[in-house]
C-alpha cells in the first residue's frame, strides 16, 4: 500500500484534469445541451444589452429633455403644493412665485427651472422640489433671517426698504412680522452694488455685525431695543462699528475685545452715567480705557431716536446718491446731530 | 427570506450498473431526492472505463432518465471514483509551535498541513482525495488546535491516488454529456458516510462496499477516515468462479449465485442438489448445493482476507468498536456478515439505509450514490487555514504591533 513518496512539490490533483471536451467527443445529447447552453448565454446577453441600452436612453432623455417622458408616464394634473420650511414663507407665496400654469401635470414640470425661480428671491437659501405622485409637488425651503434693515433710494428718488441676512444677502422680505422688522436696527455706511438680473451683491462684514447684534439682543435686550442705526462706515478702515441708540448718539465697538465684553462695559458705563447725557462712548480701545464724551447741558436732551448720517442709510454705488430718509415715525428728528468735541471729561478709566 | 434551490447530480459508474440520483438542495441544508436513473453498465471493468463509447452511452442514458424523472436539468455532478488502479499511502508531519507562548497559530496549522500534503507521486499518478486525520498536539488528539497551547503539532494524511488517464476517462464520460464534475469522491467514503453514524465513526468502524467489480473499504477511527482503498474483486468474480467451476454461462452462473450462493457453508450433505433453471427443459440439470456454497464462500473469504491484509497494521480490532458494516450489491449475499465477523474478529452487519431514504433506494447497492450527495454536501474541500480565515480589519490594523 505504501508507495515511495518524496517531500517535493505538492502532487497533482484530479482537479488539474481539464474538463473541456471537444464537441465531437460528446454524445448527441451532450452536443444538444452544449448548443442550448450557447443559446441561453446568447439570449441572456441580448436581454442584458437591451436593458442596458434602454436605461442609457432613458437617462439621456431625462437629462436633456425630461418633458419627453411626460407622455409615456401616466400623470395627473398638479393639485397640491406642499411646503416644508424653517421660516415664514407659506404655500401661497410658493405658488405665486412658481407661477405654475393651470392644468400642468407633474411630469411636465421642469424642477430645475422652478428651483431657480425660488432661489431668485434671496430670502430663500436652499430649495428642494420633489414630485410625489400622483398630483403633489413637495417643496422644502431653508430661509434666511434678517439681522438688520436698509433703506435704498434709487435714481427716481423712490425709496425702498430691504432686509439683510447674516451672510450679507439683501432681500425684500416677505411674510415677516411687522414688529420683528420694526425692532431691527437700520444699517448705515455700506455701498450696494446692483447685480445683473436684479438685486444686490452681498454686503461684506455682516457676519461681524450679526454677532454684535445677537450678543446684544441676548444679553441686554433692553439696550438692544434702543439701538436705531448700526454704521459700517468705519468697519473696513478701522474695524469699528458705530451704533446710534435712542440715548447715546455714538457707541463705537471694535474688534479688539469680544462683543460680550464690550457690551458688558457699555452696560456698566451707562449705569455709571445714567444721570448725565452722554454723546459718545468708545469701546474700541479695549477694556482698560473707555472714552466717554458727555453732551453739553443745553443739548443734553438729544432725542436722537434715530439719527441718520449725511451720506444716507445706504446708497447705490453706481446710482445717484440719495437723500437718506427715516421711517415716518422718526422723520421729525434731525437726520444728523453734530456735537462739538468739547468733552467735560475726556476719558475715564473703568 | 428567499430560498435558494440548487440541483445536484450524483453519478456512480459501476461495473454492473450506472446509478444516477438528482438531489434538490435548498439553502445548502436540506436535501430531497427528486430523480433517479439506472442503466446496465457497459464498457467498464473493475470500475475502470475501457470502452469510452459504450460507457458514455450507458452513463448518459441513466442521466437522461434521471433528468426526465426529476423534470430538471443538472449542470454539475458529484462523481464516484473507484477502480483497482487506486492506491494510497500515509503521510505524516510535525512542527514545533512557533509562538514564544506556545500558542498554536494559523501559520503553524498551515505549515504542518502543507508539509504533510507535499508528497510527490510517481509519474502518471494523481491525487484523488486526501483524508486528514485528527491533529495531535503533544500527543493528544485535538479536533482544532487553533489557539491551544503545546509544543509539537502533528497531523497525518492518507492520500488516495490513481492513474491519471483512468481518472480522466471517468470524468470525460460525464463531460461528454456537457455536465461539469464538481466533486470526485471515493466510493468508499461516499458509502461510509451513508451507512455509518457519527458515533460509530468515533468508536471505529470498517465499511466494506462490495460491488460487482471492486470492493471499496474505509476504516474510520476518532470520527475520521484513517485508511481507504480498493480491492479489484467483487461479486462478478463469484459469478465467474461458479461459471468456471460448474461449466456454466455467465448468465446461468449469476442466476445460480443469486439463488443459492452463500458466504458461509450451511449445507451439510453433498446429496442436496438444486436445479439450474427448474423448468425441466433440455439443458436443465442439477448441481450439488454444497459445491455452490463452497465456491462462493471460498471467494468471499479470500476477498475479506485480502482486505484485511491491505489494511495491515492500521486495522486494530480493539480500536474498531463499532465493528464491520457491509454494503454494496454483493452485501446481499446470505451469510456474508457472519463471514466478515469471523475474518475480522468483530461484530458485522449489513448496512441499513437511514429512515429518511425512500423504499426504492433502501437497497445496499444505492448506498454509494446516496452517499455521494450526502458526503458532497456535508463536506467541503480542504483549504488552507489562512485562506479560510482571512484577518479582519482589527487584526490588520494591529498586525505591525
mmCIF file with all atom_site columns, N, CA, C and O in Angstrom, chain B residues 256-293:
data_model
loop_
_atom_site.group_PDB
_atom_site.id
_atom_site.type_symbol
_atom_site.label_atom_id
_atom_site.label_alt_id
_atom_site.label_comp_id
_atom_site.label_asym_id
_atom_site.label_entity_id
_atom_site.label_seq_id
_atom_site.pdbx_PDB_ins_code
_atom_site.Cartn_x
_atom_site.Cartn_y
_atom_site.Cartn_z
_atom_site.occupancy
_atom_site.B_iso_or_equiv
_atom_site.pdbx_formal_charge
_atom_site.auth_seq_id
_atom_site.auth_comp_id
_atom_site.auth_asym_id
_atom_site.auth_atom_id
_atom_site.pdbx_PDB_model_num
ATOM 1   N N  . UNK B 1 256 ? -27.669 -18.637 -10.573 1.00 0.00 ? 256 UNK B N  1
ATOM 2   C CA . UNK B 1 256 ? -27.413 -19.632 -9.527  1.00 0.00 ? 256 UNK B CA 1
ATOM 3   C C  . UNK B 1 256 ? -26.810 -18.975 -8.283  1.00 0.00 ? 256 UNK B C  1
ATOM 4   O O  . UNK B 1 256 ? -27.135 -19.341 -7.150  1.00 0.00 ? 256 UNK B O  1
ATOM 5   N N  . UNK B 1 257 ? -25.950 -17.979 -8.505  1.00 0.00 ? 257 UNK B N  1
ATOM 6   C CA . UNK B 1 257 ? -25.344 -17.260 -7.368  1.00 0.00 ? 257 UNK B CA 1
ATOM 7   C C  . UNK B 1 257 ? -26.421 -16.539 -6.556  1.00 0.00 ? 257 UNK B C  1
ATOM 8   O O  . UNK B 1 257 ? -26.424 -16.588 -5.325  1.00 0.00 ? 257 UNK B O  1
ATOM 9   N N  . UNK B 1 258 ? -27.308 -15.892 -7.249  1.00 0.00 ? 258 UNK B N  1
ATOM 10  C CA . UNK B 1 258 ? -28.343 -15.147 -6.552  1.00 0.00 ? 258 UNK B CA 1
ATOM 11  C C  . UNK B 1 258 ? -29.301 -16.090 -5.816  1.00 0.00 ? 258 UNK B C  1
ATOM 12  O O  . UNK B 1 258 ? -29.790 -15.756 -4.731  1.00 0.00 ? 258 UNK B O  1
ATOM 13  N N  . UNK B 1 259 ? -29.536 -17.296 -6.375  1.00 0.00 ? 259 UNK B N  1
ATOM 14  C CA . UNK B 1 259 ? -30.484 -18.223 -5.748  1.00 0.00 ? 259 UNK B CA 1
ATOM 15  C C  . UNK B 1 259 ? -29.845 -19.000 -4.610  1.00 0.00 ? 259 UNK B C  1
ATOM 16  O O  . UNK B 1 259 ? -30.426 -19.161 -3.544  1.00 0.00 ? 259 UNK B O  1
ATOM 17  N N  . UNK B 1 260 ? -28.619 -19.475 -4.818  1.00 0.00 ? 260 UNK B N  1
ATOM 18  C CA . UNK B 1 260 ? -28.057 -20.434 -3.867  1.00 0.00 ? 260 UNK B CA 1
ATOM 19  C C  . UNK B 1 260 ? -26.710 -20.025 -3.278  1.00 0.00 ? 260 UNK B C  1
ATOM 20  O O  . UNK B 1 260 ? -26.169 -20.738 -2.406  1.00 0.00 ? 260 UNK B O  1
ATOM 21  N N  . UNK B 1 261 ? -26.144 -18.930 -3.766  1.00 0.00 ? 261 UNK B N  1
ATOM 22  C CA . UNK B 1 261 ? -24.821 -18.545 -3.267  1.00 0.00 ? 261 UNK B CA 1
ATOM 23  C C  . UNK B 1 261 ? -24.867 -18.167 -1.798  1.00 0.00 ? 261 UNK B C  1
ATOM 24  O O  . UNK B 1 261 ? -25.850 -17.612 -1.307  1.00 0.00 ? 261 UNK B O  1
ATOM 25  N N  . UNK B 1 262 ? -23.800 -18.462 -1.085  1.00 0.00 ? 262 UNK B N  1
ATOM 26  C CA . UNK B 1 262 ? -23.681 -18.102 0.338   1.00 0.00 ? 262 UNK B CA 1
ATOM 27  C C  . UNK B 1 262 ? -22.222 -17.778 0.653   1.00 0.00 ? 262 UNK B C  1
ATOM 28  O O  . UNK B 1 262 ? -21.298 -18.298 0.017   1.00 0.00 ? 262 UNK B O  1
ATOM 29  N N  . UNK B 1 263 ? -22.037 -16.950 1.672   1.00 0.00 ? 263 UNK B N  1
ATOM 30  C CA . UNK B 1 263 ? -20.679 -16.623 2.098   1.00 0.00 ? 263 UNK B CA 1
ATOM 31  C C  . UNK B 1 263 ? -20.192 -17.596 3.157   1.00 0.00 ? 263 UNK B C  1
ATOM 32  O O  . UNK B 1 263 ? -18.989 -17.644 3.448   1.00 0.00 ? 263 UNK B O  1
ATOM 33  N N  . UNK B 1 264 ? -21.096 -18.322 3.747   1.00 0.00 ? 264 UNK B N  1
ATOM 34  C CA . UNK B 1 264 ? -20.727 -19.376 4.711   1.00 0.00 ? 264 UNK B CA 1
ATOM 35  C C  . UNK B 1 264 ? -21.434 -20.661 4.278   1.00 0.00 ? 264 UNK B C  1
ATOM 36  O O  . UNK B 1 264 ? -22.502 -20.612 3.664   1.00 0.00 ? 264 UNK B O  1
ATOM 37  N N  . UNK B 1 265 ? -20.846 -21.785 4.607   1.00 0.00 ? 265 UNK B N  1
ATOM 38  C CA . UNK B 1 265 ? -21.426 -23.066 4.174   1.00 0.00 ? 265 UNK B CA 1
ATOM 39  C C  . UNK B 1 265 ? -22.456 -23.515 5.200   1.00 0.00 ? 265 UNK B C  1
ATOM 40  O O  . UNK B 1 265 ? -22.142 -23.670 6.385   1.00 0.00 ? 265 UNK B O  1
ATOM 41  N N  . UNK B 1 266 ? -23.656 -23.696 4.702   1.00 0.00 ? 266 UNK B N  1
ATOM 42  C CA . UNK B 1 266 ? -24.751 -24.091 5.586   1.00 0.00 ? 266 UNK B CA 1
ATOM 43  C C  . UNK B 1 266 ? -25.161 -25.541 5.310   1.00 0.00 ? 266 UNK B C  1
ATOM 44  O O  . UNK B 1 266 ? -25.606 -26.255 6.208   1.00 0.00 ? 266 UNK B O  1
ATOM 45  N N  . UNK B 1 267 ? -24.989 -25.931 4.052   1.00 0.00 ? 267 UNK B N  1
ATOM 46  C CA . UNK B 1 267 ? -25.434 -27.268 3.656   1.00 0.00 ? 267 UNK B CA 1
ATOM 47  C C  . UNK B 1 267 ? -24.425 -28.306 4.141   1.00 0.00 ? 267 UNK B C  1
ATOM 48  O O  . UNK B 1 267 ? -23.203 -28.112 4.018   1.00 0.00 ? 267 UNK B O  1
ATOM 49  N N  . UNK B 1 268 ? -24.954 -29.408 4.694   1.00 0.00 ? 268 UNK B N  1
ATOM 50  C CA . UNK B 1 268 ? -24.087 -30.453 5.237   1.00 0.00 ? 268 UNK B CA 1
ATOM 51  C C  . UNK B 1 268 ? -23.887 -31.592 4.231   1.00 0.00 ? 268 UNK B C  1
ATOM 52  O O  . UNK B 1 268 ? -22.798 -32.154 4.142   1.00 0.00 ? 268 UNK B O  1
ATOM 53  N N  . UNK B 1 269 ? -24.943 -31.896 3.493   1.00 0.00 ? 269 UNK B N  1
ATOM 54  C CA . UNK B 1 269 ? -24.905 -33.098 2.658   1.00 0.00 ? 269 UNK B CA 1
ATOM 55  C C  . UNK B 1 269 ? -24.595 -32.752 1.209   1.00 0.00 ? 269 UNK B C  1
ATOM 56  O O  . UNK B 1 269 ? -25.115 -31.778 0.658   1.00 0.00 ? 269 UNK B O  1
ATOM 57  N N  . UNK B 1 270 ? -23.785 -33.585 0.612   1.00 0.00 ? 270 UNK B N  1
ATOM 58  C CA . UNK B 1 270 ? -23.470 -33.408 -0.789  1.00 0.00 ? 270 UNK B CA 1
ATOM 59  C C  . UNK B 1 270 ? -24.635 -33.847 -1.670  1.00 0.00 ? 270 UNK B C  1
ATOM 60  O O  . UNK B 1 270 ? -24.683 -33.498 -2.857  1.00 0.00 ? 270 UNK B O  1
ATOM 61  N N  . UNK B 1 271 ? -25.576 -34.617 -1.081  1.00 0.00 ? 271 UNK B N  1
ATOM 62  C CA . UNK B 1 271 ? -26.698 -35.141 -1.847  1.00 0.00 ? 271 UNK B CA 1
ATOM 63  C C  . UNK B 1 271 ? -27.744 -34.060 -2.126  1.00 0.00 ? 271 UNK B C  1
ATOM 64  O O  . UNK B 1 271 ? -28.562 -34.218 -3.015  1.00 0.00 ? 271 UNK B O  1
ATOM 65  N N  . UNK B 1 272 ? -27.714 -33.009 -1.372  1.00 0.00 ? 272 UNK B N  1
ATOM 66  C CA . UNK B 1 272 ? -28.714 -31.945 -1.560  1.00 0.00 ? 272 UNK B CA 1
ATOM 67  C C  . UNK B 1 272 ? -28.358 -31.171 -2.825  1.00 0.00 ? 272 UNK B C  1
ATOM 68  O O  . UNK B 1 272 ? -27.266 -30.612 -2.933  1.00 0.00 ? 272 UNK B O  1
ATOM 69  N N  . UNK B 1 273 ? -29.306 -31.164 -3.782  1.00 0.00 ? 273 UNK B N  1
ATOM 70  C CA . UNK B 1 273 ? -28.999 -30.575 -5.082  1.00 0.00 ? 273 UNK B CA 1
ATOM 71  C C  . UNK B 1 273 ? -30.048 -29.550 -5.475  1.00 0.00 ? 273 UNK B C  1
ATOM 72  O O  . UNK B 1 273 ? -31.166 -29.550 -4.969  1.00 0.00 ? 273 UNK B O  1
ATOM 73  N N  . UNK B 1 274 ? -29.641 -28.689 -6.393  1.00 0.00 ? 274 UNK B N  1
ATOM 74  C CA . UNK B 1 274 ? -30.577 -27.671 -6.900  1.00 0.00 ? 274 UNK B CA 1
ATOM 75  C C  . UNK B 1 274 ? -30.570 -27.750 -8.426  1.00 0.00 ? 274 UNK B C  1
ATOM 76  O O  . UNK B 1 274 ? -29.569 -28.111 -9.052  1.00 0.00 ? 274 UNK B O  1
ATOM 77  N N  . UNK B 1 275 ? -31.713 -27.435 -9.012  1.00 0.00 ? 275 UNK B N  1
ATOM 78  C CA . UNK B 1 275 ? -31.829 -27.409 -10.461 1.00 0.00 ? 275 UNK B CA 1
ATOM 79  C C  . UNK B 1 275 ? -31.282 -26.086 -10.983 1.00 0.00 ? 275 UNK B C  1
ATOM 80  O O  . UNK B 1 275 ? -31.415 -25.051 -10.340 1.00 0.00 ? 275 UNK B O  1
ATOM 81  N N  . UNK B 1 276 ? -30.698 -26.153 -12.177 1.00 0.00 ? 276 UNK B N  1
ATOM 82  C CA . UNK B 1 276 ? -30.130 -24.934 -12.764 1.00 0.00 ? 276 UNK B CA 1
ATOM 83  C C  . UNK B 1 276 ? -31.233 -23.924 -13.089 1.00 0.00 ? 276 UNK B C  1
ATOM 84  O O  . UNK B 1 276 ? -31.162 -22.768 -12.652 1.00 0.00 ? 276 UNK B O  1
ATOM 85  N N  . UNK B 1 277 ? -32.261 -24.376 -13.823 1.00 0.00 ? 277 UNK B N  1
ATOM 86  C CA . UNK B 1 277 ? -33.355 -23.473 -14.180 1.00 0.00 ? 277 UNK B CA 1
ATOM 87  C C  . UNK B 1 277 ? -34.654 -23.846 -13.466 1.00 0.00 ? 277 UNK B C  1
ATOM 88  O O  . UNK B 1 277 ? -35.489 -22.989 -13.206 1.00 0.00 ? 277 UNK B O  1
ATOM 89  N N  . UNK B 1 278 ? -34.851 -25.118 -13.207 1.00 0.00 ? 278 UNK B N  1
ATOM 90  C CA . UNK B 1 278 ? -36.066 -25.561 -12.540 1.00 0.00 ? 278 UNK B CA 1
ATOM 91  C C  . UNK B 1 278 ? -37.239 -25.731 -13.478 1.00 0.00 ? 278 UNK B C  1
ATOM 92  O O  . UNK B 1 278 ? -38.360 -25.971 -13.046 1.00 0.00 ? 278 UNK B O  1
ATOM 93  N N  . UNK B 1 279 ? -36.997 -25.632 -14.801 1.00 0.00 ? 279 UNK B N  1
ATOM 94  C CA . UNK B 1 279 ? -38.108 -25.763 -15.744 1.00 0.00 ? 279 UNK B CA 1
ATOM 95  C C  . UNK B 1 279 ? -38.086 -27.134 -16.431 1.00 0.00 ? 279 UNK B C  1
ATOM 96  O O  . UNK B 1 279 ? -38.922 -27.408 -17.292 1.00 0.00 ? 279 UNK B O  1
ATOM 97  N N  . UNK B 1 280 ? -37.159 -28.009 -16.066 1.00 0.00 ? 280 UNK B N  1
ATOM 98  C CA . UNK B 1 280 ? -37.027 -29.366 -16.588 1.00 0.00 ? 280 UNK B CA 1
ATOM 99  C C  . UNK B 1 280 ? -36.915 -29.375 -18.106 1.00 0.00 ? 280 UNK B C  1
ATOM 100 O O  . UNK B 1 280 ? -37.258 -30.344 -18.757 1.00 0.00 ? 280 UNK B O  1
ATOM 101 N N  . UNK B 1 281 ? -36.489 -28.252 -18.684 1.00 0.00 ? 281 UNK B N  1
ATOM 102 C CA . UNK B 1 281 ? -36.311 -28.198 -20.135 1.00 0.00 ? 281 UNK B CA 1
ATOM 103 C C  . UNK B 1 281 ? -34.962 -28.826 -20.487 1.00 0.00 ? 281 UNK B C  1
ATOM 104 O O  . UNK B 1 281 ? -34.174 -29.201 -19.603 1.00 0.00 ? 281 UNK B O  1
ATOM 105 N N  . UNK B 1 282 ? -34.698 -28.942 -21.809 1.00 0.00 ? 282 UNK B N  1
ATOM 106 C CA . UNK B 1 282 ? -33.432 -29.527 -22.241 1.00 0.00 ? 282 UNK B CA 1
ATOM 107 C C  . UNK B 1 282 ? -32.299 -28.631 -21.757 1.00 0.00 ? 282 UNK B C  1
ATOM 108 O O  . UNK B 1 282 ? -32.339 -27.409 -21.931 1.00 0.00 ? 282 UNK B O  1
ATOM 109 N N  . UNK B 1 283 ? -31.297 -29.230 -21.167 1.00 0.00 ? 283 UNK B N  1
ATOM 110 C CA . UNK B 1 283 ? -30.167 -28.467 -20.638 1.00 0.00 ? 283 UNK B CA 1
ATOM 111 C C  . UNK B 1 283 ? -30.300 -28.184 -19.163 1.00 0.00 ? 283 UNK B C  1
ATOM 112 O O  . UNK B 1 283 ? -29.312 -27.822 -18.509 1.00 0.00 ? 283 UNK B O  1
ATOM 113 N N  . UNK B 1 284 ? -31.484 -28.331 -18.645 1.00 0.00 ? 284 UNK B N  1
ATOM 114 C CA . UNK B 1 284 ? -31.648 -28.094 -17.201 1.00 0.00 ? 284 UNK B CA 1
ATOM 115 C C  . UNK B 1 284 ? -31.035 -29.272 -16.460 1.00 0.00 ? 284 UNK B C  1
ATOM 116 O O  . UNK B 1 284 ? -31.261 -30.424 -16.813 1.00 0.00 ? 284 UNK B O  1
ATOM 117 N N  . UNK B 1 285 ? -30.234 -28.952 -15.460 1.00 0.00 ? 285 UNK B N  1
ATOM 118 C CA . UNK B 1 285 ? -29.562 -30.024 -14.733 1.00 0.00 ? 285 UNK B CA 1
ATOM 119 C C  . UNK B 1 285 ? -29.387 -29.637 -13.282 1.00 0.00 ? 285 UNK B C  1
ATOM 120 O O  . UNK B 1 285 ? -29.614 -28.484 -12.904 1.00 0.00 ? 285 UNK B O  1
ATOM 121 N N  . UNK B 1 286 ? -28.920 -30.637 -12.501 1.00 0.00 ? 286 UNK B N  1
ATOM 122 C CA . UNK B 1 286 ? -28.792 -30.437 -11.055 1.00 0.00 ? 286 UNK B CA 1
ATOM 123 C C  . UNK B 1 286 ? -27.324 -30.216 -10.676 1.00 0.00 ? 286 UNK B C  1
ATOM 124 O O  . UNK B 1 286 ? -26.421 -30.756 -11.319 1.00 0.00 ? 286 UNK B O  1
ATOM 125 N N  . UNK B 1 287 ? -27.167 -29.403 -9.601  1.00 0.00 ? 287 UNK B N  1
ATOM 126 C CA . UNK B 1 287 ? -25.822 -29.166 -9.058  1.00 0.00 ? 287 UNK B CA 1
ATOM 127 C C  . UNK B 1 287 ? -25.870 -29.343 -7.544  1.00 0.00 ? 287 UNK B C  1
ATOM 128 O O  . UNK B 1 287 ? -26.862 -28.974 -6.897  1.00 0.00 ? 287 UNK B O  1
ATOM 129 N N  . UNK B 1 288 ? -24.823 -29.891 -6.979  1.00 0.00 ? 288 UNK B N  1
ATOM 130 C CA . UNK B 1 288 ? -24.802 -30.007 -5.512  1.00 0.00 ? 288 UNK B CA 1
ATOM 131 C C  . UNK B 1 288 ? -24.785 -28.608 -4.862  1.00 0.00 ? 288 UNK B C  1
ATOM 132 O O  . UNK B 1 288 ? -23.975 -27.753 -5.237  1.00 0.00 ? 288 UNK B O  1
ATOM 133 N N  . UNK B 1 289 ? -25.684 -28.399 -3.965  1.00 0.00 ? 289 UNK B N  1
ATOM 134 C CA . UNK B 1 289 ? -25.779 -27.084 -3.293  1.00 0.00 ? 289 UNK B CA 1
ATOM 135 C C  . UNK B 1 289 ? -24.517 -26.799 -2.484  1.00 0.00 ? 289 UNK B C  1
ATOM 136 O O  . UNK B 1 289 ? -24.057 -25.664 -2.384  1.00 0.00 ? 289 UNK B O  1
ATOM 137 N N  . UNK B 1 290 ? -23.964 -27.887 -1.920  1.00 0.00 ? 290 UNK B N  1
ATOM 138 C CA . UNK B 1 290 ? -22.753 -27.730 -1.119  1.00 0.00 ? 290 UNK B CA 1
ATOM 139 C C  . UNK B 1 290 ? -21.614 -27.172 -1.981  1.00 0.00 ? 290 UNK B C  1
ATOM 140 O O  . UNK B 1 290 ? -20.847 -26.307 -1.537  1.00 0.00 ? 290 UNK B O  1
ATOM 141 N N  . UNK B 1 291 ? -21.533 -27.637 -3.226  1.00 0.00 ? 291 UNK B N  1
ATOM 142 C CA . UNK B 1 291 ? -20.474 -27.177 -4.121  1.00 0.00 ? 291 UNK B CA 1
ATOM 143 C C  . UNK B 1 291 ? -20.616 -25.685 -4.407  1.00 0.00 ? 291 UNK B C  1
ATOM 144 O O  . UNK B 1 291 ? -19.628 -24.923 -4.394  1.00 0.00 ? 291 UNK B O  1
ATOM 145 N N  . UNK B 1 292 ? -21.845 -25.284 -4.659  1.00 0.00 ? 292 UNK B N  1
ATOM 146 C CA . UNK B 1 292 ? -22.082 -23.848 -4.940  1.00 0.00 ? 292 UNK B CA 1
ATOM 147 C C  . UNK B 1 292 ? -21.654 -23.005 -3.732  1.00 0.00 ? 292 UNK B C  1
ATOM 148 O O  . UNK B 1 292 ? -20.952 -21.995 -3.866  1.00 0.00 ? 292 UNK B O  1
ATOM 149 N N  . UNK B 1 293 ? -22.047 -23.450 -2.557  1.00 0.00 ? 293 UNK B N  1
ATOM 150 C CA . UNK B 1 293 ? -21.713 -22.683 -1.345  1.00 0.00 ? 293 UNK B CA 1
ATOM 151 C C  . UNK B 1 293 ? -20.207 -22.684 -1.103  1.00 0.00 ? 293 UNK B C  1
ATOM 152 O O  . UNK B 1 293 ? -19.635 -21.675 -0.675  1.00 0.00 ? 293 UNK B O  1
#
